[in-house]
Amino acid sequence: LNLDNVYGVALSDRRDHVNGGVFVQDEFSLDDSTTLLAGLRFDHYQWFGGWLTPRIALQHRVGDRARVKLLYGEAY
């Protein structure tokens, strides 16, 4: 007895596509208390091609236990 198809197929969500992404980041010390972080992310989607997004952060130490961080980035 096979009960897999008693009611028929309500939803078939089989997809044959390839997506991928790569992220690179580096950190640069500007002085003893300031650091710059910069990165790029590249995503490739089979349906609409490639997408490049930047990431950047400036981090400054304002005390022994505190930091201020300014961020910019984009997300898909």
PDB file of N, CA and C in Angstrom:
ATOM      1  N   LEU A   1       0.859  -1.185   0.000  1.00  0.00           N
ATOM      2  CA  LEU A   1       0.000   0.000   0.000  1.00  0.00           C
ATOM      3  C   LEU A   1       0.898   1.240   0.000  1.00  0.00           C
ATOM      4  N   ASN A   2       0.732   2.102  -0.969  1.00  0.00           N
ATOM      5  CA  ASN A   2       1.523   3.338  -1.085  1.00  0.00           C
ATOM      6  C   ASN A   2       0.637   4.520  -0.738  1.00  0.00           C
ATOM      7  N   LEU A   3       0.922   5.182   0.395  1.00  0.00           N
ATOM      8  CA  LEU A   3       0.128   6.332   0.833  1.00  0.00           C
ATOM      9  C   LEU A   3       0.741   7.667   0.443  1.00  0.00           C
ATOM     10  N   ASP A   4       1.859   7.635  -0.306  1.00  0.00           N
ATOM     11  CA  ASP A   4       2.541   8.886  -0.666  1.00  0.00           C
ATOM     12  C   ASP A   4       1.709   9.755  -1.592  1.00  0.00           C
ATOM     13  N   ASN A   5       0.888   9.184  -2.427  1.00  0.00           N
ATOM     14  CA  ASN A   5       0.184   9.971  -3.428  1.00  0.00           C
ATOM     15  C   ASN A   5      -1.328   9.770  -3.341  1.00  0.00           C
ATOM     16  N   VAL A   6      -1.835   9.613  -2.141  1.00  0.00           N
ATOM     17  CA  VAL A   6      -3.274   9.386  -1.965  1.00  0.00           C
ATOM     18  C   VAL A   6      -4.064  10.613  -2.389  1.00  0.00           C
ATOM     19  N   TYR A   7      -3.581  11.811  -2.023  1.00  0.00           N
ATOM     20  CA  TYR A   7      -4.316  13.038  -2.313  1.00  0.00           C
ATOM     21  C   TYR A   7      -3.757  13.797  -3.511  1.00  0.00           C
ATOM     22  N   GLY A   8      -2.723  13.313  -4.137  1.00  0.00           N
ATOM     23  CA  GLY A   8      -2.114  14.026  -5.259  1.00  0.00           C
ATOM     24  C   GLY A   8      -1.051  14.987  -4.777  1.00  0.00           C
ATOM     25  N   VAL A   9      -0.451  15.671  -5.698  1.00  0.00           N
ATOM     26  CA  VAL A   9       0.619  16.610  -5.382  1.00  0.00           C
ATOM     27  C   VAL A   9       0.019  17.994  -5.181  1.00  0.00           C
ATOM     28  N   ALA A  10       0.166  18.556  -3.988  1.00  0.00           N
ATOM     29  CA  ALA A  10      -0.342  19.894  -3.700  1.00  0.00           C
ATOM     30  C   ALA A  10       0.705  20.958  -4.022  1.00  0.00           C
ATOM     31  N   LEU A  11       1.983  20.616  -3.822  1.00  0.00           N
ATOM     32  CA  LEU A  11       3.054  21.565  -4.072  1.00  0.00           C
ATOM     33  C   LEU A  11       4.307  20.794  -4.458  1.00  0.00           C
ATOM     34  N   SER A  12       4.866  21.139  -5.569  1.00  0.00           N
ATOM     35  CA  SER A  12       6.138  20.556  -5.982  1.00  0.00           C
ATOM     36  C   SER A  12       7.134  21.695  -6.100  1.00  0.00           C
ATOM     37  N   ASP A  13       8.114  21.742  -5.200  1.00  0.00           N
ATOM     38  CA  ASP A  13       9.054  22.865  -5.142  1.00  0.00           C
ATOM     39  C   ASP A  13      10.471  22.377  -5.435  1.00  0.00           C
ATOM     40  N   ARG A  14      10.640  21.653  -6.480  1.00  0.00           N
ATOM     41  CA  ARG A  14      11.963  21.177  -6.880  1.00  0.00           C
ATOM     42  C   ARG A  14      12.617  22.225  -7.753  1.00  0.00           C
ATOM     43  N   ARG A  15      13.822  22.590  -7.379  1.00  0.00           N
ATOM     44  CA  ARG A  15      14.540  23.621  -8.124  1.00  0.00           C
ATOM     45  C   ARG A  15      15.925  23.113  -8.469  1.00  0.00           C
ATOM     46  N   ASP A  16      16.317  23.347  -9.685  1.00  0.00           N
ATOM     47  CA  ASP A  16      17.649  22.974 -10.136  1.00  0.00           C
ATOM     48  C   ASP A  16      18.408  24.233 -10.517  1.00  0.00           C
ATOM     49  N   HIS A  17      18.967  24.918  -9.517  1.00  0.00           N
ATOM     50  CA  HIS A  17      19.763  26.106  -9.780  1.00  0.00           C
ATOM     51  C   HIS A  17      20.911  26.162  -8.780  1.00  0.00           C
ATOM     52  N   VAL A  18      21.898  26.967  -9.125  1.00  0.00           N
ATOM     53  CA  VAL A  18      23.102  27.068  -8.308  1.00  0.00           C
ATOM     54  C   VAL A  18      23.278  28.519  -7.878  1.00  0.00           C
ATOM     55  N   ASN A  19      23.445  28.746  -6.579  1.00  0.00           N
ATOM     56  CA  ASN A  19      23.739  30.059  -6.025  1.00  0.00           C
ATOM     57  C   ASN A  19      25.020  29.940  -5.207  1.00  0.00           C
ATOM     58  N   GLY A  20      25.791  31.016  -5.147  1.00  0.00           N
ATOM     59  CA  GLY A  20      27.016  30.976  -4.353  1.00  0.00           C
ATOM     60  C   GLY A  20      27.449  32.370  -3.960  1.00  0.00           C
ATOM     61  N   GLY A  21      28.327  32.445  -2.969  1.00  0.00           N
ATOM     62  CA  GLY A  21      28.817  33.735  -2.514  1.00  0.00           C
ATOM     63  C   GLY A  21      30.213  33.627  -1.945  1.00  0.00           C
ATOM     64  N   VAL A  22      30.943  34.744  -2.053  1.00  0.00           N
ATOM     65  CA  VAL A  22      32.300  34.837  -1.519  1.00  0.00           C
ATOM     66  C   VAL A  22      32.413  36.175  -0.797  1.00  0.00           C
ATOM     67  N   PHE A  23      33.065  36.161   0.378  1.00  0.00           N
ATOM     68  CA  PHE A  23      33.247  37.379   1.162  1.00  0.00           C
ATOM     69  C   PHE A  23      34.718  37.515   1.524  1.00  0.00           C
ATOM     70  N   VAL A  24      35.285  38.686   1.278  1.00  0.00           N
ATOM     71  CA  VAL A  24      36.662  38.979   1.689  1.00  0.00           C
ATOM     72  C   VAL A  24      36.648  40.237   2.545  1.00  0.00           C
ATOM     73  N   GLN A  25      37.515  40.245   3.562  1.00  0.00           N
ATOM     74  CA  GLN A  25      37.583  41.380   4.472  1.00  0.00           C
ATOM     75  C   GLN A  25      39.008  41.532   4.956  1.00  0.00           C
ATOM     76  N   ASP A  26      39.414  42.786   5.183  1.00  0.00           N
ATOM     77  CA  ASP A  26      40.726  43.049   5.762  1.00  0.00           C
ATOM     78  C   ASP A  26      40.589  44.155   6.793  1.00  0.00           C
ATOM     79  N   GLU A  27      41.543  44.209   7.682  1.00  0.00           N
ATOM     80  CA  GLU A  27      41.535  45.167   8.782  1.00  0.00           C
ATOM     81  C   GLU A  27      42.821  45.985   8.727  1.00  0.00           C
ATOM     82  N   PHE A  28      42.684  47.309   8.843  1.00  0.00           N
ATOM     83  CA  PHE A  28      43.824  48.223   8.775  1.00  0.00           C
ATOM     84  C   PHE A  28      43.862  49.078  10.032  1.00  0.00           C
ATOM     85  N   SER A  29      44.993  49.109  10.685  1.00  0.00           N
ATOM     86  CA  SER A  29      45.163  49.947  11.866  1.00  0.00           C
ATOM     87  C   SER A  29      45.608  51.327  11.416  1.00  0.00           C
ATOM     88  N   LEU A  30      44.782  52.342  11.701  1.00  0.00           N
ATOM     89  CA  LEU A  30      45.109  53.711  11.300  1.00  0.00           C
ATOM     90  C   LEU A  30      45.984  54.402  12.342  1.00  0.00           C
ATOM     91  N   ASP A  31      45.755  54.097  13.605  1.00  0.00           N
ATOM     92  CA  ASP A  31      46.620  54.539  14.709  1.00  0.00           C
ATOM     93  C   ASP A  31      46.366  53.600  15.886  1.00  0.00           C
ATOM     94  N   ASP A  32      46.830  53.957  17.082  1.00  0.00           N
ATOM     95  CA  ASP A  32      46.698  53.051  18.235  1.00  0.00           C
ATOM     96  C   ASP A  32      45.254  52.811  18.669  1.00  0.00           C
ATOM     97  N   SER A  33      44.349  53.720  18.298  1.00  0.00           N
ATOM     98  CA  SER A  33      42.974  53.574  18.778  1.00  0.00           C
ATOM     99  C   SER A  33      41.940  53.505  17.644  1.00  0.00           C
ATOM    100  N   THR A  34      42.368  53.557  16.395  1.00  0.00           N
ATOM    101  CA  THR A  34      41.421  53.580  15.278  1.00  0.00           C
ATOM    102  C   THR A  34      41.729  52.456  14.287  1.00  0.00           C
ATOM    103  N   THR A  35      40.680  51.740  13.910  1.00  0.00           N
ATOM    104  CA  THR A  35      40.813  50.614  12.985  1.00  0.00           C
ATOM    105  C   THR A  35      39.786  50.763  11.867  1.00  0.00           C
ATOM    106  N   LEU A  36      40.216  50.484  10.651  1.00  0.00           N
ATOM    107  CA  LEU A  36      39.334  50.481   9.492  1.00  0.00           C
ATOM    108  C   LEU A  36      39.166  49.037   9.022  1.00  0.00           C
ATOM    109  N   LEU A  37      37.929  48.606   8.873  1.00  0.00           N
ATOM    110  CA  LEU A  37      37.622  47.278   8.345  1.00  0.00           C
ATOM    111  C   LEU A  37      36.925  47.462   7.006  1.00  0.00           C
ATOM    112  N   ALA A  38      37.402  46.790   5.964  1.00  0.00           N
ATOM    113  CA  ALA A  38      36.812  46.918   4.636  1.00  0.00           C
ATOM    114  C   ALA A  38      36.607  45.533   4.045  1.00  0.00           C
ATOM    115  N   GLY A  39      35.484  45.359   3.374  1.00  0.00           N
ATOM    116  CA  GLY A  39      35.197  44.068   2.781  1.00  0.00           C
ATOM    117  C   GLY A  39      34.291  44.175   1.576  1.00  0.00           C
ATOM    118  N   LEU A  40      34.277  43.123   0.796  1.00  0.00           N
ATOM    119  CA  LEU A  40      33.392  42.995  -0.359  1.00  0.00           C
ATOM    120  C   LEU A  40      32.754  41.615  -0.329  1.00  0.00           C
ATOM    121  N   ARG A  41      31.494  41.565  -0.725  1.00  0.00           N
ATOM    122  CA  ARG A  41      30.797  40.291  -0.857  1.00  0.00           C
ATOM    123  C   ARG A  41      30.277  40.190  -2.281  1.00  0.00           C
ATOM    124  N   PHE A  42      30.562  39.064  -2.917  1.00  0.00           N
ATOM    125  CA  PHE A  42      30.046  38.799  -4.258  1.00  0.00           C
ATOM    126  C   PHE A  42      29.139  37.588  -4.190  1.00  0.00           C
ATOM    127  N   ASP A  43      27.906  37.776  -4.622  1.00  0.00           N
ATOM    128  CA  ASP A  43      26.939  36.683  -4.688  1.00  0.00           C
ATOM    129  C   ASP A  43      26.557  36.455  -6.139  1.00  0.00           C
ATOM    130  N   HIS A  44      26.409  35.207  -6.523  1.00  0.00           N
ATOM    131  CA  HIS A  44      25.953  34.882  -7.870  1.00  0.00           C
ATOM    132  C   HIS A  44      24.677  34.068  -7.778  1.00  0.00           C
ATOM    133  N   TYR A  45      23.661  34.557  -8.451  1.00  0.00           N
ATOM    134  CA  TYR A  45      22.368  33.883  -8.498  1.00  0.00           C
ATOM    135  C   TYR A  45      22.108  33.475  -9.939  1.00  0.00           C
ATOM    136  N   GLN A  46      21.770  32.249 -10.149  1.00  0.00           N
ATOM    137  CA  GLN A  46      21.574  31.736 -11.493  1.00  0.00           C
ATOM    138  C   GLN A  46      20.459  32.487 -12.213  1.00  0.00           C
ATOM    139  N   TRP A  47      19.455  32.943 -11.491  1.00  0.00           N
ATOM    140  CA  TRP A  47      18.306  33.588 -12.128  1.00  0.00           C
ATOM    141  C   TRP A  47      18.611  34.993 -12.611  1.00  0.00           C
ATOM    142  N   PHE A  48      19.501  35.763 -11.907  1.00  0.00           N
ATOM    143  CA  PHE A  48      19.742  37.129 -12.359  1.00  0.00           C
ATOM    144  C   PHE A  48      21.194  37.572 -12.298  1.00  0.00           C
ATOM    145  N   GLY A  49      22.140  36.689 -12.141  1.00  0.00           N
ATOM    146  CA  GLY A  49      23.554  37.032 -12.263  1.00  0.00           C
ATOM    147  C   GLY A  49      24.215  37.428 -10.961  1.00  0.00           C
ATOM    148  N   GLY A  50      25.287  38.233 -11.091  1.00  0.00           N
ATOM    149  CA  GLY A  50      26.113  38.584  -9.944  1.00  0.00           C
ATOM    150  C   GLY A  50      25.689  39.859  -9.254  1.00  0.00           C
ATOM    151  N   TRP A  51      26.079  39.966  -7.986  1.00  0.00           N
ATOM    152  CA  TRP A  51      25.726  41.108  -7.146  1.00  0.00           C
ATOM    153  C   TRP A  51      26.907  41.375  -6.223  1.00  0.00           C
ATOM    154  N   LEU A  52      27.513  42.563  -6.289  1.00  0.00           N
ATOM    155  CA  LEU A  52      28.660  42.935  -5.479  1.00  0.00           C
ATOM    156  C   LEU A  52      28.228  43.966  -4.443  1.00  0.00           C
ATOM    157  N   THR A  53      28.507  43.696  -3.162  1.00  0.00           N
ATOM    158  CA  THR A  53      28.117  44.622  -2.098  1.00  0.00           C
ATOM    159  C   THR A  53      29.321  44.953  -1.223  1.00  0.00           C
ATOM    160  N   PRO A  54      29.503  46.247  -0.920  1.00  0.00           N
ATOM    161  CA  PRO A  54      30.622  46.654  -0.067  1.00  0.00           C
ATOM    162  C   PRO A  54      30.253  46.606   1.413  1.00  0.00           C
ATOM    163  N   ARG A  55      31.274  46.512   2.243  1.00  0.00           N
ATOM    164  CA  ARG A  55      31.132  46.604   3.698  1.00  0.00           C
ATOM    165  C   ARG A  55      32.313  47.436   4.194  1.00  0.00           C
ATOM    166  N   ILE A  56      32.051  48.384   5.079  1.00  0.00           N
ATOM    167  CA  ILE A  56      33.148  49.182   5.631  1.00  0.00           C
ATOM    168  C   ILE A  56      32.780  49.586   7.059  1.00  0.00           C
ATOM    169  N   ALA A  57      33.763  49.618   7.920  1.00  0.00           N
ATOM    170  CA  ALA A  57      33.544  50.002   9.317  1.00  0.00           C
ATOM    171  C   ALA A  57      34.757  50.781   9.803  1.00  0.00           C
ATOM    172  N   LEU A  58      34.493  51.813  10.569  1.00  0.00           N
ATOM    173  CA  LEU A  58      35.535  52.577  11.236  1.00  0.00           C
ATOM    174  C   LEU A  58      35.292  52.425  12.727  1.00  0.00           C
ATOM    175  N   GLN A  59      36.289  51.907  13.426  1.00  0.00           N
ATOM    176  CA  GLN A  59      36.152  51.605  14.850  1.00  0.00           C
ATOM    177  C   GLN A  59      37.178  52.424  15.628  1.00  0.00           C
ATOM    178  N   HIS A  60      36.711  53.111  16.674  1.00  0.00           N
ATOM    179  CA  HIS A  60      37.600  53.967  17.471  1.00  0.00           C
ATOM    180  C   HIS A  60      37.438  53.641  18.949  1.00  0.00           C
ATOM    181  N   ARG A  61      38.543  53.412  19.618  1.00  0.00           N
ATOM    182  CA  ARG A  61      38.513  53.136  21.057  1.00  0.00           C
ATOM    183  C   ARG A  61      38.437  54.473  21.789  1.00  0.00           C
ATOM    184  N   VAL A  62      37.427  54.631  22.640  1.00  0.00           N
ATOM    185  CA  VAL A  62      37.218  55.886  23.379  1.00  0.00           C
ATOM    186  C   VAL A  62      37.504  55.741  24.855  1.00  0.00           C
ATOM    187  N   GLY A  63      37.973  54.603  25.264  1.00  0.00           N
ATOM    188  CA  GLY A  63      38.302  54.362  26.657  1.00  0.00           C
ATOM    189  C   GLY A  63      38.816  52.942  26.805  1.00  0.00           C
ATOM    190  N   ASP A  64      39.091  52.551  28.049  1.00  0.00           N
ATOM    191  CA  ASP A  64      39.579  51.196  28.278  1.00  0.00           C
ATOM    192  C   ASP A  64      38.540  50.129  27.958  1.00  0.00           C
ATOM    193  N   ARG A  65      37.256  50.480  28.118  1.00  0.00           N
ATOM    194  CA  ARG A  65      36.212  49.477  27.934  1.00  0.00           C
ATOM    195  C   ARG A  65      35.136  49.900  26.943  1.00  0.00           C
ATOM    196  N   ALA A  66      35.417  50.879  26.108  1.00  0.00           N
ATOM    197  CA  ALA A  66      34.376  51.361  25.185  1.00  0.00           C
ATOM    198  C   ALA A  66      34.958  51.627  23.800  1.00  0.00           C
ATOM    199  N   ARG A  67      34.155  51.340  22.797  1.00  0.00           N
ATOM    200  CA  ARG A  67      34.502  51.613  21.404  1.00  0.00           C
ATOM    201  C   ARG A  67      33.281  52.199  20.700  1.00  0.00           C
ATOM    202  N   VAL A  68      33.569  53.033  19.718  1.00  0.00           N
ATOM    203  CA  VAL A  68      32.524  53.567  18.847  1.00  0.00           C
ATOM    204  C   VAL A  68      32.783  52.993  17.470  1.00  0.00           C
ATOM    205  N   LYS A  69      31.710  52.529  16.827  1.00  0.00           N
ATOM    206  CA  LYS A  69      31.874  51.882  15.529  1.00  0.00           C
ATOM    207  C   LYS A  69      30.859  52.474  14.556  1.00  0.00           C
ATOM    208  N   LEU A  70      31.361  52.935  13.419  1.00  0.00           N
ATOM    209  CA  LEU A  70      30.542  53.466  12.347  1.00  0.00           C
ATOM    210  C   LEU A  70      30.556  52.442  11.215  1.00  0.00           C
ATOM    211  N   LEU A  71      29.363  51.990  10.805  1.00  0.00           N
ATOM    212  CA  LEU A  71      29.256  50.910   9.826  1.00  0.00           C
ATOM    213  C   LEU A  71      28.524  51.347   8.570  1.00  0.00           C
ATOM    214  N   TYR A  72      28.944  50.783   7.438  1.00  0.00           N
ATOM    215  CA  TYR A  72      28.184  50.899   6.210  1.00  0.00           C
ATOM    216  C   TYR A  72      28.214  49.545   5.519  1.00  0.00           C
ATOM    217  N   GLY A  73      27.081  49.123   5.055  1.00  0.00           N
ATOM    218  CA  GLY A  73      27.007  47.866   4.333  1.00  0.00           C
ATOM    219  C   GLY A  73      25.678  47.765   3.604  1.00  0.00           C
ATOM    220  N   GLU A  74      25.627  46.883   2.644  1.00  0.00           N
ATOM    221  CA  GLU A  74      24.411  46.615   1.920  1.00  0.00           C
ATOM    222  C   GLU A  74      24.137  45.125   1.991  1.00  0.00           C
ATOM    223  N   ALA A  75      22.885  44.795   1.991  1.00  0.00           N
ATOM    224  CA  ALA A  75      22.496  43.393   2.030  1.00  0.00           C
ATOM    225  C   ALA A  75      21.473  43.136   0.941  1.00  0.00           C
ATOM    226  N   TYR A  76      21.464  41.922   0.467  1.00  0.00           N
ATOM    227  CA  TYR A  76      20.476  41.533  -0.536  1.00  0.00           C
ATOM    228  C   TYR A  76      19.270  41.017   0.191  1.00  0.00           C
TER     229      TYR A  76
END
